[in-house]
Amino acid sequence: MFKEFKQFAMKGNVLDLAVGMIIGAAFTSIVKGLVDNILGPILGLITGGVNLTYMKIVLSGEGEAAVTMNIGLFIQSVINFILVAFSVFLLVKAIRSMEKKEEAKPVDPPAPPKSEILLEEIRDLLKK
């Protein structure tokens, strides 16, 4: 059972998936930092100094016990998602573009083996 699991876990596609997940998590934190620290303040300036992080609708109560809908945090999450999805789209598009370039390169036919060349020379000599 352990041997089968080891074979499964060591397949290339499983390892690629694991690496992709780790890189994706790291990339998500970069995008979150971009949205929180760069785009958020710019958007706040555009909206007249409103910080989206604190934008919320109070449903009931006051202070710490208030029940709220945190619209600003949701908007930031949507922006994060759009940026990550767009970045992944660009990455996939670039990879496919490189794959097409590799396919488009003309491949020179391989040189015939020496035995074939010798046989052709013998044939040509016999024709004379």
mmCIF file of C-alpha atoms in Angstrom:
data_model
loop_
_atom_site.group_PDB
_atom_site.id
_atom_site.type_symbol
_atom_site.label_atom_id
_atom_site.label_comp_id
_atom_site.label_asym_id
_atom_site.label_seq_id
_atom_site.Cartn_x
_atom_site.Cartn_y
_atom_site.Cartn_z
ATOM 1 C CA MET A 1 0.000 0.000 0.000
ATOM 2 C CA PHE A 2 2.807 2.415 0.926
ATOM 3 C CA LYS A 3 4.689 1.477 -2.246
ATOM 4 C CA GLU A 4 1.649 2.316 -4.396
ATOM 5 C CA PHE A 5 1.222 5.645 -2.644
ATOM 6 C CA LYS A 6 4.909 6.430 -3.140
ATOM 7 C CA GLN A 7 4.617 5.674 -6.872
ATOM 8 C CA PHE A 8 1.535 7.885 -7.105
ATOM 9 C CA ALA A 9 3.106 10.745 -5.156
ATOM 10 C CA MET A 10 6.293 10.673 -7.217
ATOM 11 C CA LYS A 11 4.551 10.989 -10.567
ATOM 12 C CA GLY A 12 5.474 14.160 -12.403
ATOM 13 C CA ASN A 13 1.980 15.604 -12.510
ATOM 14 C CA VAL A 14 1.464 15.230 -8.740
ATOM 15 C CA LEU A 15 4.760 16.969 -8.012
ATOM 16 C CA ASP A 16 3.933 19.694 -10.543
ATOM 17 C CA LEU A 17 0.584 20.209 -8.832
ATOM 18 C CA ALA A 18 2.241 20.491 -5.416
ATOM 19 C CA VAL A 19 4.760 23.040 -6.688
ATOM 20 C CA GLY A 20 1.963 24.964 -8.396
ATOM 21 C CA MET A 21 -0.062 25.078 -5.180
ATOM 22 C CA ILE A 22 2.890 26.414 -3.180
ATOM 23 C CA ILE A 23 3.739 29.044 -5.786
ATOM 24 C CA GLY A 24 0.055 29.963 -6.068
ATOM 25 C CA ALA A 25 -0.209 30.526 -2.323
ATOM 26 C CA ALA A 26 2.891 32.720 -2.359
ATOM 27 C CA PHE A 27 1.620 34.623 -5.393
ATOM 28 C CA THR A 28 -1.738 35.192 -3.715
ATOM 29 C CA SER A 29 -0.018 36.863 -0.765
ATOM 30 C CA ILE A 30 1.881 39.130 -3.185
ATOM 31 C CA VAL A 31 -1.360 40.141 -4.901
ATOM 32 C CA LYS A 32 -3.037 40.704 -1.531
ATOM 33 C CA GLY A 33 -0.167 42.993 -0.543
ATOM 34 C CA LEU A 34 -0.508 44.852 -3.845
ATOM 35 C CA VAL A 35 -4.233 45.385 -3.344
ATOM 36 C CA ASP A 36 -4.026 46.253 0.361
ATOM 37 C CA ASN A 37 -0.978 48.513 0.239
ATOM 38 C CA ILE A 38 -0.935 50.057 -3.235
ATOM 39 C CA LEU A 39 -4.282 49.807 -5.020
ATOM 40 C CA GLY A 40 -6.386 50.273 -1.878
ATOM 41 C CA PRO A 41 -4.947 53.686 -0.976
ATOM 42 C CA ILE A 42 -5.148 54.828 -4.619
ATOM 43 C CA LEU A 43 -8.785 53.740 -4.753
ATOM 44 C CA GLY A 44 -9.311 55.578 -1.464
ATOM 45 C CA LEU A 45 -7.948 58.786 -2.989
ATOM 46 C CA ILE A 46 -10.215 58.387 -6.002
ATOM 47 C CA THR A 47 -13.264 57.878 -3.778
ATOM 48 C CA GLY A 48 -12.463 60.958 -1.702
ATOM 49 C CA GLY A 49 -10.371 59.488 1.089
ATOM 50 C CA VAL A 50 -12.659 56.560 1.841
ATOM 51 C CA ASN A 51 -10.744 53.490 3.035
ATOM 52 C CA LEU A 52 -12.527 50.474 1.577
ATOM 53 C CA THR A 53 -11.216 48.203 4.323
ATOM 54 C CA TYR A 54 -13.476 49.856 6.882
ATOM 55 C CA MET A 55 -16.497 50.194 4.598
ATOM 56 C CA LYS A 56 -19.364 48.240 6.168
ATOM 57 C CA ILE A 57 -23.086 48.193 6.719
ATOM 58 C CA VAL A 58 -24.244 47.922 10.328
ATOM 59 C CA LEU A 59 -27.191 45.546 10.521
ATOM 60 C CA SER A 60 -27.826 45.812 14.256
ATOM 61 C CA GLY A 61 -26.146 46.823 17.470
ATOM 62 C CA GLU A 62 -23.327 49.237 18.202
ATOM 63 C CA GLY A 63 -19.614 49.124 18.944
ATOM 64 C CA GLU A 64 -17.917 45.750 19.371
ATOM 65 C CA ALA A 65 -21.205 43.819 19.460
ATOM 66 C CA ALA A 66 -22.469 45.271 16.173
ATOM 67 C CA VAL A 67 -23.474 42.858 13.436
ATOM 68 C CA THR A 68 -21.984 44.166 10.197
ATOM 69 C CA MET A 69 -21.556 43.300 6.543
ATOM 70 C CA ASN A 70 -17.960 44.141 5.655
ATOM 71 C CA ILE A 71 -18.432 45.294 2.078
ATOM 72 C CA GLY A 72 -14.961 46.824 1.865
ATOM 73 C CA LEU A 73 -13.230 43.547 2.692
ATOM 74 C CA PHE A 74 -15.402 41.787 0.132
ATOM 75 C CA ILE A 75 -14.476 44.342 -2.546
ATOM 76 C CA GLN A 76 -10.786 43.808 -1.744
ATOM 77 C CA SER A 77 -11.254 40.041 -2.032
ATOM 78 C CA VAL A 78 -12.911 40.474 -5.431
ATOM 79 C CA ILE A 79 -10.030 42.679 -6.605
ATOM 80 C CA ASN A 80 -7.538 40.067 -5.330
ATOM 81 C CA PHE A 81 -9.358 37.328 -7.220
ATOM 82 C CA ILE A 82 -9.502 39.320 -10.457
ATOM 83 C CA LEU A 83 -5.779 40.122 -10.291
ATOM 84 C CA VAL A 84 -4.803 36.507 -9.553
ATOM 85 C CA ALA A 85 -7.079 35.161 -12.293
ATOM 86 C CA PHE A 86 -5.753 37.696 -14.818
ATOM 87 C CA SER A 87 -2.146 36.891 -13.883
ATOM 88 C CA VAL A 88 -2.762 33.160 -14.303
ATOM 89 C CA PHE A 89 -4.416 33.874 -17.668
ATOM 90 C CA LEU A 90 -1.354 35.833 -18.821
ATOM 91 C CA LEU A 91 0.982 33.085 -17.599
ATOM 92 C CA VAL A 92 -0.941 30.340 -19.413
ATOM 93 C CA LYS A 93 -1.114 32.472 -22.549
ATOM 94 C CA ALA A 94 2.665 33.041 -22.461
ATOM 95 C CA ILE A 95 3.372 29.326 -21.969
ATOM 96 C CA ARG A 96 1.093 28.361 -24.857
ATOM 97 C CA SER A 97 2.737 30.997 -27.036
ATOM 98 C CA MET A 98 6.171 29.507 -26.297
ATOM 99 C CA GLU A 99 4.867 26.001 -27.040
ATOM 100 C CA LYS A 100 3.536 27.146 -30.422
ATOM 101 C CA LYS A 101 6.887 28.749 -31.281
ATOM 102 C CA GLU A 102 8.671 25.484 -30.486
ATOM 103 C CA GLU A 103 6.228 23.530 -32.662
ATOM 104 C CA ALA A 104 6.604 25.989 -35.539
ATOM 105 C CA LYS A 105 10.384 25.569 -35.801
ATOM 106 C CA PRO A 106 11.238 23.422 -38.821
ATOM 107 C CA VAL A 107 13.063 20.290 -37.854
ATOM 108 C CA ASP A 108 15.958 19.209 -40.044
ATOM 109 C CA PRO A 109 15.730 15.572 -41.026
ATOM 110 C CA PRO A 110 18.259 13.442 -39.182
ATOM 111 C CA ALA A 111 21.389 12.491 -41.056
ATOM 112 C CA PRO A 112 21.277 8.939 -42.420
ATOM 113 C CA PRO A 113 23.418 6.377 -40.629
ATOM 114 C CA LYS A 114 26.928 5.731 -41.942
ATOM 115 C CA SER A 115 25.954 2.253 -43.094
ATOM 116 C CA GLU A 116 23.297 3.746 -45.356
ATOM 117 C CA ILE A 117 25.766 6.246 -46.796
ATOM 118 C CA LEU A 118 28.243 3.428 -47.493
ATOM 119 C CA LEU A 119 25.546 1.342 -49.163
ATOM 120 C CA GLU A 120 24.610 4.284 -51.383
ATOM 121 C CA GLU A 121 28.260 4.737 -52.364
ATOM 122 C CA ILE A 122 28.568 1.036 -53.198
ATOM 123 C CA ARG A 123 25.377 1.208 -55.251
ATOM 124 C CA ASP A 124 26.671 4.233 -57.145
ATOM 125 C CA LEU A 125 29.997 2.476 -57.825
ATOM 126 C CA LEU A 126 28.230 -0.635 -59.102
ATOM 127 C CA LYS A 127 26.119 1.453 -61.483
ATOM 128 C CA LYS A 128 29.286 2.705 -63.219
#
